[in-house]
Amino acid sequence: MIIDFIQQIFNGLVVGSIYTLIALGLTTIFGILGIAHFAHGSVAMFGGYLAFFLISTLGIGLLPSFILAMACGALLGVVLERVAYYPVRNAPPINSFIIALGLTLIIEKTNLLAFGVDQVIIPTPFNRVFSVGGVTMPELRVYVLLTAAVLVVGMTLLIQRTWIGMAVRAVAQNRSTAALMGINVNSVSMFVFALSSALGVAAGVLIGALFAVAPGVSEGLVVKGFAVLILGGLGSIPGAIVGGMVLGVTEAFAAAFISSGYKDVISFLLMIAVLLVRPEGLMRGKTR
Amino acid sequence: MLEVSNLRIGYGLAEVVHGVSFDVQAGECVSLIGPNGAGKSTILKAICGLLPAMGGEIRFEGQSILGLPGHRVAHRGISMCPEGRQMFPEMTVLENLQLGAYSRRREAIKDDIDEMMTLFPRLRERSGQLAGTLSGGEQEMVAIARALMARPRLCIFDEPSLGIAPRVVDEIEQTLLAIKARGVTILLVEQSVSMALRVADRAYVLEAGLIVLEGPSADLASNEGVQNAYLGY
Ligand SMILES: Nc1ncnc2c1ncn2[C@@H]1O[C@H](COP(=O)(O)OP(=O)(O)O)[C@@H](O)[C@H]1O
Ligand SMILES: [Mg+2]
């Protein structure tokens, strides 16, 4: 019983770490521009397809493909910010809302046109299965968790400890005063889109290795990402980390001990419960 | 050092500043006074690049800064201590001060922080506290110190005594005099006109978007119209 319990926590953390990667991007973009960037899930899937293409068609190695896909994701993020969101930065929020929906469709259909309708699984050489005290840990899952952890810690350090990170937080907390400090608010917006999209692509690649990249996955991903934001508190980085883990583990428990058919229902019941009891989120946007 | 000529500014189509000219010489402290809604903050925001002008010219150290975005104006050497203190509320006092030196982020700023903590000993005690949880007076000190962290050649203050406990207002006046004594050029907007005229060398009176009076502070302080309207004699 206790082994089952630990097993599900492990499974939940693996999936939760991917939710956290998605949510970190969404929360930073929301914090700085007030945009609900629905297209983020499609950007992640674009990254998954791209990594598959680099590995399978061009024969590039796994790690270089991963890094290259993240770099392309960063570039795509900058383009999205400049072309789609920058022109409506002073318009009413409904404009960016509609643009976000339109972008989602455009990227989703582009993925279909470029990569086809078939699902793809990113090939990895990690086939071993470790067993630690009765808990089954497939090598691949361990690496997914570690990769996500490194990226999350890296992003957090970047935001908390560097000048550019401080600039990001300043713009989120007081935009016009950030400009008075000499911060180029436009560059910060582009930087945030680049960083967030790179992390989104990383999540897409991890999903592609763990499950599959396929049409339709992105919607579920972006909905889960926003669920994490609600759990953790909008704009909060610690909230995205804790929220992602809570959501992942809740799903794993629901799937294992109730029914895998109900795991989404149960995670959304959890979200509604949090909205009712702690509408400010579990972590209450302390450090933005 | 700063020359504003025939500056017109508005919000949308409504012009609220109708052709204002004034100047601040290097080393001087100049005050802009006038009733609420006269357009003082609007002028300061236009100088700092936060609002576009409808016409006129703003020159700083001989070069036009009209139309430059806010961060470029800051890099030219103009600092602003904005109305309402405008903290980064979820950052610590120390981080707020560091952000003040953002345009000098490649230099060592530790000594500057130390200097500010000496100028405002209370900030040293509070350096790890989130700025949003400070009292109004303490936030004003953070805002002033943050503006000075940039080592500006021109430092602009917008109503530093607004909404501050009277006891702390004296402290702020002393601080402004100390900053002036260091040779920082100052443009001061202040609702407490008596304080403004004590601190500034010269002043301009702005009413409904137009300058109606100007002169050395001592002359304005003895002007009957100014006394009746602003000094409450
Ligand atoms: N964001 C704004 N949008 C529209 N009108 C504004 C805005 N800010 C200020 N105003 C108007 O501009 C005029 C000048 O305001 P302001 O510069 O804040 O005055 P002061 O600082 O002298 O009290 C006022 O009539 C005010 O109502
Ligand atoms: Mg004002």
mmCIF file with all atom_site columns, N, CA, C and O in Angstrom, chain A residues 160 163-164 166-167 169-171 173-185 188 285-288, chain B residues 48 50 70-71 74-75 78 80 82 86-91 95 98-103 105 109 130 146:
data_model
loop_
_atom_site.group_PDB
_atom_site.id
_atom_site.type_symbol
_atom_site.label_atom_id
_atom_site.label_alt_id
_atom_site.label_comp_id
_atom_site.label_asym_id
_atom_site.label_entity_id
_atom_site.label_seq_id
_atom_site.pdbx_PDB_ins_code
_atom_site.Cartn_x
_atom_site.Cartn_y
_atom_site.Cartn_z
_atom_site.occupancy
_atom_site.B_iso_or_equiv
_atom_site.pdbx_formal_charge
_atom_site.auth_seq_id
_atom_site.auth_comp_id
_atom_site.auth_asym_id
_atom_site.auth_atom_id
_atom_site.pdbx_PDB_model_num
ATOM 1   N N  . GLN A 1 160 ? 15.012 35.347 -10.113 1.00 0.00 ? 160 GLN A N  1
ATOM 2   C CA . GLN A 1 160 ? 15.243 35.867 -8.759  1.00 0.00 ? 160 GLN A CA 1
ATOM 3   C C  . GLN A 1 160 ? 16.603 36.524 -8.587  1.00 0.00 ? 160 GLN A C  1
ATOM 4   O O  . GLN A 1 160 ? 16.750 37.399 -7.745  1.00 0.00 ? 160 GLN A O  1
ATOM 5   N N  . TRP A 1 163 ? 19.915 40.573 -13.142 1.00 0.00 ? 163 TRP A N  1
ATOM 6   C CA . TRP A 1 163 ? 19.378 41.889 -13.492 1.00 0.00 ? 163 TRP A CA 1
ATOM 7   C C  . TRP A 1 163 ? 18.180 41.755 -14.412 1.00 0.00 ? 163 TRP A C  1
ATOM 8   O O  . TRP A 1 163 ? 17.170 42.426 -14.223 1.00 0.00 ? 163 TRP A O  1
ATOM 9   N N  . ILE A 1 164 ? 18.307 40.886 -15.443 1.00 0.00 ? 164 ILE A N  1
ATOM 10  C CA . ILE A 1 164 ? 17.187 40.772 -16.380 1.00 0.00 ? 164 ILE A CA 1
ATOM 11  C C  . ILE A 1 164 ? 15.969 40.198 -15.657 1.00 0.00 ? 164 ILE A C  1
ATOM 12  O O  . ILE A 1 164 ? 14.839 40.614 -15.897 1.00 0.00 ? 164 ILE A O  1
ATOM 13  N N  . MET A 1 166 ? 15.258 40.635 -12.499 1.00 0.00 ? 166 MET A N  1
ATOM 14  C CA . MET A 1 166 ? 14.723 41.710 -11.685 1.00 0.00 ? 166 MET A CA 1
ATOM 15  C C  . MET A 1 166 ? 13.913 42.669 -12.562 1.00 0.00 ? 166 MET A C  1
ATOM 16  O O  . MET A 1 166 ? 12.864 43.172 -12.153 1.00 0.00 ? 166 MET A O  1
ATOM 17  N N  . ALA A 1 167 ? 14.406 42.889 -13.789 1.00 0.00 ? 167 ALA A N  1
ATOM 18  C CA . ALA A 1 167 ? 13.668 43.755 -14.710 1.00 0.00 ? 167 ALA A CA 1
ATOM 19  C C  . ALA A 1 167 ? 12.315 43.140 -15.044 1.00 0.00 ? 167 ALA A C  1
ATOM 20  O O  . ALA A 1 167 ? 11.297 43.838 -15.112 1.00 0.00 ? 167 ALA A O  1
ATOM 21  N N  . ARG A 1 169 ? 10.512 41.160 -13.154 1.00 0.00 ? 169 ARG A N  1
ATOM 22  C CA . ARG A 1 169 ? 9.615  41.339 -12.012 1.00 0.00 ? 169 ARG A CA 1
ATOM 23  C C  . ARG A 1 169 ? 9.180  42.797 -11.884 1.00 0.00 ? 169 ARG A C  1
ATOM 24  O O  . ARG A 1 169 ? 8.024  43.085 -11.555 1.00 0.00 ? 169 ARG A O  1
ATOM 25  N N  . ALA A 1 170 ? 10.100 43.719 -12.160 1.00 0.00 ? 170 ALA A N  1
ATOM 26  C CA . ALA A 1 170 ? 9.751  45.136 -12.048 1.00 0.00 ? 170 ALA A CA 1
ATOM 27  C C  . ALA A 1 170 ? 8.643  45.502 -13.030 1.00 0.00 ? 170 ALA A C  1
ATOM 28  O O  . ALA A 1 170 ? 7.683  46.188 -12.678 1.00 0.00 ? 170 ALA A O  1
ATOM 29  N N  . VAL A 1 171 ? 8.767  45.023 -14.274 1.00 0.00 ? 171 VAL A N  1
ATOM 30  C CA . VAL A 1 171 ? 7.741  45.351 -15.273 1.00 0.00 ? 171 VAL A CA 1
ATOM 31  C C  . VAL A 1 171 ? 6.398  44.739 -14.856 1.00 0.00 ? 171 VAL A C  1
ATOM 32  O O  . VAL A 1 171 ? 5.345  45.356 -15.016 1.00 0.00 ? 171 VAL A O  1
ATOM 33  N N  . GLN A 1 173 ? 5.335  44.278 -11.856 1.00 0.00 ? 173 GLN A N  1
ATOM 34  C CA . GLN A 1 173 ? 4.765  44.929 -10.679 1.00 0.00 ? 173 GLN A CA 1
ATOM 35  C C  . GLN A 1 173 ? 4.412  46.387 -10.899 1.00 0.00 ? 173 GLN A C  1
ATOM 36  O O  . GLN A 1 173 ? 3.518  46.925 -10.241 1.00 0.00 ? 173 GLN A O  1
ATOM 37  N N  . ASN A 1 174 ? 5.124  47.070 -11.777 1.00 0.00 ? 174 ASN A N  1
ATOM 38  C CA . ASN A 1 174 ? 4.850  48.494 -11.987 1.00 0.00 ? 174 ASN A CA 1
ATOM 39  C C  . ASN A 1 174 ? 5.501  48.936 -13.291 1.00 0.00 ? 174 ASN A C  1
ATOM 40  O O  . ASN A 1 174 ? 6.641  49.377 -13.339 1.00 0.00 ? 174 ASN A O  1
ATOM 41  N N  . ARG A 1 175 ? 4.711  48.810 -14.352 1.00 0.00 ? 175 ARG A N  1
ATOM 42  C CA . ARG A 1 175 ? 5.230  48.980 -15.701 1.00 0.00 ? 175 ARG A CA 1
ATOM 43  C C  . ARG A 1 175 ? 5.866  50.337 -15.965 1.00 0.00 ? 175 ARG A C  1
ATOM 44  O O  . ARG A 1 175 ? 7.006  50.425 -16.412 1.00 0.00 ? 175 ARG A O  1
ATOM 45  N N  . SER A 1 176 ? 5.130  51.434 -15.679 1.00 0.00 ? 176 SER A N  1
ATOM 46  C CA . SER A 1 176 ? 5.669  52.733 -16.073 1.00 0.00 ? 176 SER A CA 1
ATOM 47  C C  . SER A 1 176 ? 6.858  53.108 -15.191 1.00 0.00 ? 176 SER A C  1
ATOM 48  O O  . SER A 1 176 ? 7.809  53.747 -15.664 1.00 0.00 ? 176 SER A O  1
ATOM 49  N N  . THR A 1 177 ? 6.828  52.697 -13.921 1.00 0.00 ? 177 THR A N  1
ATOM 50  C CA . THR A 1 177 ? 7.974  53.000 -13.071 1.00 0.00 ? 177 THR A CA 1
ATOM 51  C C  . THR A 1 177 ? 9.197  52.189 -13.504 1.00 0.00 ? 177 THR A C  1
ATOM 52  O O  . THR A 1 177 ? 10.330 52.664 -13.404 1.00 0.00 ? 177 THR A O  1
ATOM 53  N N  . ALA A 1 178 ? 8.976  50.984 -14.026 1.00 0.00 ? 178 ALA A N  1
ATOM 54  C CA . ALA A 1 178 ? 10.093 50.201 -14.552 1.00 0.00 ? 178 ALA A CA 1
ATOM 55  C C  . ALA A 1 178 ? 10.791 50.988 -15.661 1.00 0.00 ? 178 ALA A C  1
ATOM 56  O O  . ALA A 1 178 ? 12.030 51.033 -15.721 1.00 0.00 ? 178 ALA A O  1
ATOM 57  N N  . ALA A 1 179 ? 10.017 51.651 -16.516 1.00 0.00 ? 179 ALA A N  1
ATOM 58  C CA . ALA A 1 179 ? 10.617 52.457 -17.579 1.00 0.00 ? 179 ALA A CA 1
ATOM 59  C C  . ALA A 1 179 ? 11.433 53.601 -16.979 1.00 0.00 ? 179 ALA A C  1
ATOM 60  O O  . ALA A 1 179 ? 12.529 53.909 -17.462 1.00 0.00 ? 179 ALA A O  1
ATOM 61  N N  . LEU A 1 180 ? 10.915 54.218 -15.913 1.00 0.00 ? 180 LEU A N  1
ATOM 62  C CA . LEU A 1 180 ? 11.658 55.308 -15.261 1.00 0.00 ? 180 LEU A CA 1
ATOM 63  C C  . LEU A 1 180 ? 13.012 54.836 -14.736 1.00 0.00 ? 180 LEU A C  1
ATOM 64  O O  . LEU A 1 180 ? 13.946 55.618 -14.609 1.00 0.00 ? 180 LEU A O  1
ATOM 65  N N  . MET A 1 181 ? 13.104 53.552 -14.385 1.00 0.00 ? 181 MET A N  1
ATOM 66  C CA . MET A 1 181 ? 14.367 53.003 -13.878 1.00 0.00 ? 181 MET A CA 1
ATOM 67  C C  . MET A 1 181 ? 15.367 52.764 -15.011 1.00 0.00 ? 181 MET A C  1
ATOM 68  O O  . MET A 1 181 ? 16.483 52.318 -14.777 1.00 0.00 ? 181 MET A O  1
ATOM 69  N N  . GLY A 1 182 ? 14.932 52.963 -16.257 1.00 0.00 ? 182 GLY A N  1
ATOM 70  C CA . GLY A 1 182 ? 15.815 52.716 -17.387 1.00 0.00 ? 182 GLY A CA 1
ATOM 71  C C  . GLY A 1 182 ? 15.631 51.340 -17.998 1.00 0.00 ? 182 GLY A C  1
ATOM 72  O O  . GLY A 1 182 ? 16.468 50.881 -18.768 1.00 0.00 ? 182 GLY A O  1
ATOM 73  N N  . ILE A 1 183 ? 14.531 50.665 -17.637 1.00 0.00 ? 183 ILE A N  1
ATOM 74  C CA . ILE A 1 183 ? 14.280 49.328 -18.183 1.00 0.00 ? 183 ILE A CA 1
ATOM 75  C C  . ILE A 1 183 ? 13.514 49.467 -19.496 1.00 0.00 ? 183 ILE A C  1
ATOM 76  O O  . ILE A 1 183 ? 12.490 50.159 -19.552 1.00 0.00 ? 183 ILE A O  1
ATOM 77  N N  . ASN A 1 184 ? 14.013 48.798 -20.533 1.00 0.00 ? 184 ASN A N  1
ATOM 78  C CA . ASN A 1 184 ? 13.322 48.813 -21.820 1.00 0.00 ? 184 ASN A CA 1
ATOM 79  C C  . ASN A 1 184 ? 12.198 47.779 -21.769 1.00 0.00 ? 184 ASN A C  1
ATOM 80  O O  . ASN A 1 184 ? 12.423 46.575 -21.899 1.00 0.00 ? 184 ASN A O  1
ATOM 81  N N  . VAL A 1 185 ? 10.980 48.280 -21.578 1.00 0.00 ? 185 VAL A N  1
ATOM 82  C CA . VAL A 1 185 ? 9.835  47.404 -21.331 1.00 0.00 ? 185 VAL A CA 1
ATOM 83  C C  . VAL A 1 185 ? 9.563  46.486 -22.529 1.00 0.00 ? 185 VAL A C  1
ATOM 84  O O  . VAL A 1 185 ? 9.195  45.325 -22.365 1.00 0.00 ? 185 VAL A O  1
ATOM 85  N N  . VAL A 1 188 ? 11.961 43.610 -22.493 1.00 0.00 ? 188 VAL A N  1
ATOM 86  C CA . VAL A 1 188 ? 11.585 42.671 -21.445 1.00 0.00 ? 188 VAL A CA 1
ATOM 87  C C  . VAL A 1 188 ? 10.428 41.782 -21.924 1.00 0.00 ? 188 VAL A C  1
ATOM 88  O O  . VAL A 1 188 ? 10.434 40.572 -21.685 1.00 0.00 ? 188 VAL A O  1
ATOM 89  N N  . GLY A 1 285 ? 0.573  34.720 -4.823  1.00 0.00 ? 285 GLY A N  1
ATOM 90  C CA . GLY A 1 285 ? 1.590  35.520 -5.515  1.00 0.00 ? 285 GLY A CA 1
ATOM 91  C C  . GLY A 1 285 ? 2.567  36.319 -4.668  1.00 0.00 ? 285 GLY A C  1
ATOM 92  O O  . GLY A 1 285 ? 2.619  37.538 -4.735  1.00 0.00 ? 285 GLY A O  1
ATOM 93  N N  . LYS A 1 286 ? 3.392  35.645 -3.872  1.00 0.00 ? 286 LYS A N  1
ATOM 94  C CA . LYS A 1 286 ? 4.312  36.373 -2.994  1.00 0.00 ? 286 LYS A CA 1
ATOM 95  C C  . LYS A 1 286 ? 5.477  36.953 -3.785  1.00 0.00 ? 286 LYS A C  1
ATOM 96  O O  . LYS A 1 286 ? 5.736  38.132 -3.730  1.00 0.00 ? 286 LYS A O  1
ATOM 97  N N  . THR A 1 287 ? 6.165  36.078 -4.482  1.00 0.00 ? 287 THR A N  1
ATOM 98  C CA . THR A 1 287 ? 7.289  36.549 -5.280  1.00 0.00 ? 287 THR A CA 1
ATOM 99  C C  . THR A 1 287 ? 6.878  36.431 -6.728  1.00 0.00 ? 287 THR A C  1
ATOM 100 O O  . THR A 1 287 ? 6.716  35.341 -7.215  1.00 0.00 ? 287 THR A O  1
ATOM 101 N N  . ARG A 1 288 ? 6.684  37.557 -7.360  1.00 0.00 ? 288 ARG A N  1
ATOM 102 C CA . ARG A 1 288 ? 6.250  37.467 -8.731  1.00 0.00 ? 288 ARG A CA 1
ATOM 103 C C  . ARG A 1 288 ? 7.432  37.303 -9.642  1.00 0.00 ? 288 ARG A C  1
ATOM 104 O O  . ARG A 1 288 ? 8.404  37.958 -9.461  1.00 0.00 ? 288 ARG A O  1
ATOM 105 N N  . CYS B 2 48  ? 9.853  62.856 -18.782 1.00 0.00 ? 48  CYS B N  1
ATOM 106 C CA . CYS B 2 48  ? 10.441 61.523 -18.551 1.00 0.00 ? 48  CYS B CA 1
ATOM 107 C C  . CYS B 2 48  ? 10.102 60.514 -19.638 1.00 0.00 ? 48  CYS B C  1
ATOM 108 O O  . CYS B 2 48  ? 10.468 59.343 -19.514 1.00 0.00 ? 48  CYS B O  1
ATOM 109 N N  . LEU B 2 50  ? 7.118  59.338 -20.500 1.00 0.00 ? 50  LEU B N  1
ATOM 110 C CA . LEU B 2 50  ? 5.975  58.452 -20.255 1.00 0.00 ? 50  LEU B CA 1
ATOM 111 C C  . LEU B 2 50  ? 4.720  58.909 -20.992 1.00 0.00 ? 50  LEU B C  1
ATOM 112 O O  . LEU B 2 50  ? 3.763  58.157 -21.100 1.00 0.00 ? 50  LEU B O  1
ATOM 113 N N  . GLY B 2 70  ? 10.750 56.233 -22.225 1.00 0.00 ? 70  GLY B N  1
ATOM 114 C CA . GLY B 2 70  ? 11.147 56.451 -20.834 1.00 0.00 ? 70  GLY B CA 1
ATOM 115 C C  . GLY B 2 70  ? 12.537 55.945 -20.480 1.00 0.00 ? 70  GLY B C  1
ATOM 116 O O  . GLY B 2 70  ? 13.315 56.653 -19.838 1.00 0.00 ? 70  GLY B O  1
ATOM 117 N N  . HIS B 2 71  ? 12.863 54.709 -20.934 1.00 0.00 ? 71  HIS B N  1
ATOM 118 C CA . HIS B 2 71  ? 14.146 54.163 -20.505 1.00 0.00 ? 71  HIS B CA 1
ATOM 119 C C  . HIS B 2 71  ? 15.322 54.907 -21.116 1.00 0.00 ? 71  HIS B C  1
ATOM 120 O O  . HIS B 2 71  ? 16.389 55.023 -20.515 1.00 0.00 ? 71  HIS B O  1
ATOM 121 N N  . ALA B 2 74  ? 15.890 57.999 -19.051 1.00 0.00 ? 74  ALA B N  1
ATOM 122 C CA . ALA B 2 74  ? 16.595 57.634 -17.819 1.00 0.00 ? 74  ALA B CA 1
ATOM 123 C C  . ALA B 2 74  ? 18.090 57.477 -18.084 1.00 0.00 ? 74  ALA B C  1
ATOM 124 O O  . ALA B 2 74  ? 18.919 57.952 -17.309 1.00 0.00 ? 74  ALA B O  1
ATOM 125 N N  . HIS B 2 75  ? 18.450 56.851 -19.207 1.00 0.00 ? 75  HIS B N  1
ATOM 126 C CA . HIS B 2 75  ? 19.862 56.656 -19.523 1.00 0.00 ? 75  HIS B CA 1
ATOM 127 C C  . HIS B 2 75  ? 20.588 57.972 -19.776 1.00 0.00 ? 75  HIS B C  1
ATOM 128 O O  . HIS B 2 75  ? 21.802 58.056 -19.598 1.00 0.00 ? 75  HIS B O  1
ATOM 129 N N  . ILE B 2 78  ? 18.355 61.535 -16.299 1.00 0.00 ? 78  ILE B N  1
ATOM 130 C CA . ILE B 2 78  ? 17.220 62.135 -15.591 1.00 0.00 ? 78  ILE B CA 1
ATOM 131 C C  . ILE B 2 78  ? 16.560 61.062 -14.736 1.00 0.00 ? 78  ILE B C  1
ATOM 132 O O  . ILE B 2 78  ? 16.232 59.990 -15.226 1.00 0.00 ? 78  ILE B O  1
ATOM 133 N N  . MET B 2 80  ? 13.460 60.188 -11.784 1.00 0.00 ? 80  MET B N  1
ATOM 134 C CA . MET B 2 80  ? 12.175 60.713 -11.327 1.00 0.00 ? 80  MET B CA 1
ATOM 135 C C  . MET B 2 80  ? 11.745 59.960 -10.089 1.00 0.00 ? 80  MET B C  1
ATOM 136 O O  . MET B 2 80  ? 11.831 58.733 -10.014 1.00 0.00 ? 80  MET B O  1
ATOM 137 N N  . PRO B 2 82  ? 8.437  59.438 -8.533  1.00 0.00 ? 82  PRO B N  1
ATOM 138 C CA . PRO B 2 82  ? 7.091  59.735 -9.023  1.00 0.00 ? 82  PRO B CA 1
ATOM 139 C C  . PRO B 2 82  ? 6.049  59.958 -7.920  1.00 0.00 ? 82  PRO B C  1
ATOM 140 O O  . PRO B 2 82  ? 6.254  59.568 -6.771  1.00 0.00 ? 82  PRO B O  1
ATOM 141 N N  . GLN B 2 86  ? 5.054  54.876 -5.984  1.00 0.00 ? 86  GLN B N  1
ATOM 142 C CA . GLN B 2 86  ? 5.249  53.867 -7.052  1.00 0.00 ? 86  GLN B CA 1
ATOM 143 C C  . GLN B 2 86  ? 6.316  52.839 -6.719  1.00 0.00 ? 86  GLN B C  1
ATOM 144 O O  . GLN B 2 86  ? 7.287  52.651 -7.454  1.00 0.00 ? 86  GLN B O  1
ATOM 145 N N  . MET B 2 87  ? 6.110  52.157 -5.617  1.00 0.00 ? 87  MET B N  1
ATOM 146 C CA . MET B 2 87  ? 7.015  51.073 -5.240  1.00 0.00 ? 87  MET B CA 1
ATOM 147 C C  . MET B 2 87  ? 6.888  49.889 -6.204  1.00 0.00 ? 87  MET B C  1
ATOM 148 O O  . MET B 2 87  ? 5.875  49.741 -6.896  1.00 0.00 ? 87  MET B O  1
ATOM 149 N N  . PHE B 2 88  ? 7.911  49.028 -6.199  1.00 0.00 ? 88  PHE B N  1
ATOM 150 C CA . PHE B 2 88  ? 7.747  47.669 -6.703  1.00 0.00 ? 88  PHE B CA 1
ATOM 151 C C  . PHE B 2 88  ? 7.370  46.868 -5.466  1.00 0.00 ? 88  PHE B C  1
ATOM 152 O O  . PHE B 2 88  ? 8.240  46.449 -4.691  1.00 0.00 ? 88  PHE B O  1
ATOM 153 N N  . PRO B 2 89  ? 6.048  46.690 -5.246  1.00 0.00 ? 89  PRO B N  1
ATOM 154 C CA . PRO B 2 89  ? 5.577  46.326 -3.901  1.00 0.00 ? 89  PRO B CA 1
ATOM 155 C C  . PRO B 2 89  ? 6.032  44.959 -3.420  1.00 0.00 ? 89  PRO B C  1
ATOM 156 O O  . PRO B 2 89  ? 6.222  44.767 -2.220  1.00 0.00 ? 89  PRO B O  1
ATOM 157 N N  . GLU B 2 90  ? 6.223  44.018 -4.343  1.00 0.00 ? 90  GLU B N  1
ATOM 158 C CA . GLU B 2 90  ? 6.585  42.675 -3.910  1.00 0.00 ? 90  GLU B CA 1
ATOM 159 C C  . GLU B 2 90  ? 8.078  42.418 -4.006  1.00 0.00 ? 90  GLU B C  1
ATOM 160 O O  . GLU B 2 90  ? 8.523  41.283 -4.068  1.00 0.00 ? 90  GLU B O  1
ATOM 161 N N  . MET B 2 91  ? 8.832  43.522 -4.054  1.00 0.00 ? 91  MET B N  1
ATOM 162 C CA . MET B 2 91  ? 10.284 43.382 -3.977  1.00 0.00 ? 91  MET B CA 1
ATOM 163 C C  . MET B 2 91  ? 10.754 44.037 -2.690  1.00 0.00 ? 91  MET B C  1
ATOM 164 O O  . MET B 2 91  ? 10.090 44.916 -2.145  1.00 0.00 ? 91  MET B O  1
ATOM 165 N N  . GLU B 2 95  ? 16.066 45.522 -3.190  1.00 0.00 ? 95  GLU B N  1
ATOM 166 C CA . GLU B 2 95  ? 15.865 45.325 -4.634  1.00 0.00 ? 95  GLU B CA 1
ATOM 167 C C  . GLU B 2 95  ? 15.328 46.593 -5.294  1.00 0.00 ? 95  GLU B C  1
ATOM 168 O O  . GLU B 2 95  ? 15.705 46.930 -6.421  1.00 0.00 ? 95  GLU B O  1
ATOM 169 N N  . GLN B 2 98  ? 18.288 48.713 -5.823  1.00 0.00 ? 98  GLN B N  1
ATOM 170 C CA . GLN B 2 98  ? 19.111 48.191 -6.923  1.00 0.00 ? 98  GLN B CA 1
ATOM 171 C C  . GLN B 2 98  ? 18.506 48.571 -8.272  1.00 0.00 ? 98  GLN B C  1
ATOM 172 O O  . GLN B 2 98  ? 19.214 48.960 -9.199  1.00 0.00 ? 98  GLN B O  1
ATOM 173 N N  . LEU B 2 99  ? 17.174 48.478 -8.363  1.00 0.00 ? 99  LEU B N  1
ATOM 174 C CA . LEU B 2 99  ? 16.521 48.818 -9.628  1.00 0.00 ? 99  LEU B CA 1
ATOM 175 C C  . LEU B 2 99  ? 16.756 50.279 -9.986  1.00 0.00 ? 99  LEU B C  1
ATOM 176 O O  . LEU B 2 99  ? 16.831 50.626 -11.162 1.00 0.00 ? 99  LEU B O  1
ATOM 177 N N  . GLY B 2 100 ? 16.878 51.131 -8.968  1.00 0.00 ? 100 GLY B N  1
ATOM 178 C CA . GLY B 2 100 ? 17.171 52.533 -9.234  1.00 0.00 ? 100 GLY B CA 1
ATOM 179 C C  . GLY B 2 100 ? 18.458 52.686 -10.021 1.00 0.00 ? 100 GLY B C  1
ATOM 180 O O  . GLY B 2 100 ? 18.618 53.609 -10.817 1.00 0.00 ? 100 GLY B O  1
ATOM 181 N N  . ALA B 2 101 ? 19.394 51.749 -9.802  1.00 0.00 ? 101 ALA B N  1
ATOM 182 C CA . ALA B 2 101 ? 20.687 51.817 -10.491 1.00 0.00 ? 101 ALA B CA 1
ATOM 183 C C  . ALA B 2 101 ? 20.698 50.934 -11.728 1.00 0.00 ? 101 ALA B C  1
ATOM 184 O O  . ALA B 2 101 ? 21.760 50.558 -12.216 1.00 0.00 ? 101 ALA B O  1
ATOM 185 N N  . TYR B 2 102 ? 19.524 50.589 -12.261 1.00 0.00 ? 102 TYR B N  1
ATOM 186 C CA . TYR B 2 102 ? 19.470 49.645 -13.390 1.00 0.00 ? 102 TYR B CA 1
ATOM 187 C C  . TYR B 2 102 ? 20.327 50.111 -14.568 1.00 0.00 ? 102 TYR B C  1
ATOM 188 O O  . TYR B 2 102 ? 21.010 49.314 -15.206 1.00 0.00 ? 102 TYR B O  1
ATOM 189 N N  . SER B 2 103 ? 20.319 51.407 -14.853 1.00 0.00 ? 103 SER B N  1
ATOM 190 C CA . SER B 2 103 ? 21.095 51.855 -16.021 1.00 0.00 ? 103 SER B CA 1
ATOM 191 C C  . SER B 2 103 ? 22.597 51.851 -15.723 1.00 0.00 ? 103 SER B C  1
ATOM 192 O O  . SER B 2 103 ? 23.397 52.020 -16.635 1.00 0.00 ? 103 SER B O  1
ATOM 193 N N  . ARG B 2 105 ? 23.947 49.102 -14.194 1.00 0.00 ? 105 ARG B N  1
ATOM 194 C CA . ARG B 2 105 ? 24.060 47.752 -13.634 1.00 0.00 ? 105 ARG B CA 1
ATOM 195 C C  . ARG B 2 105 ? 25.392 47.086 -13.905 1.00 0.00 ? 105 ARG B C  1
ATOM 196 O O  . ARG B 2 105 ? 25.700 46.082 -13.289 1.00 0.00 ? 105 ARG B O  1
ATOM 197 N N  . ILE B 2 109 ? 27.655 48.931 -7.362  1.00 0.00 ? 109 ILE B N  1
ATOM 198 C CA . ILE B 2 109 ? 26.685 49.857 -6.769  1.00 0.00 ? 109 ILE B CA 1
ATOM 199 C C  . ILE B 2 109 ? 26.579 49.674 -5.259  1.00 0.00 ? 109 ILE B C  1
ATOM 200 O O  . ILE B 2 109 ? 25.756 50.294 -4.616  1.00 0.00 ? 109 ILE B O  1
ATOM 201 N N  . LEU B 2 130 ? 9.504  43.647 2.262   1.00 0.00 ? 130 LEU B N  1
ATOM 202 C CA . LEU B 2 130 ? 8.852  43.966 0.992   1.00 0.00 ? 130 LEU B CA 1
ATOM 203 C C  . LEU B 2 130 ? 8.373  45.417 1.017   1.00 0.00 ? 130 LEU B C  1
ATOM 204 O O  . LEU B 2 130 ? 7.759  45.866 1.994   1.00 0.00 ? 130 LEU B O  1
ATOM 205 N N  . ARG B 2 146 ? 15.861 55.515 -4.337  1.00 0.00 ? 146 ARG B N  1
ATOM 206 C CA . ARG B 2 146 ? 15.879 54.791 -5.604  1.00 0.00 ? 146 ARG B CA 1
ATOM 207 C C  . ARG B 2 146 ? 16.201 55.746 -6.756  1.00 0.00 ? 146 ARG B C  1
ATOM 208 O O  . ARG B 2 146 ? 16.985 55.420 -7.660  1.00 0.00 ? 146 ARG B O  1
#
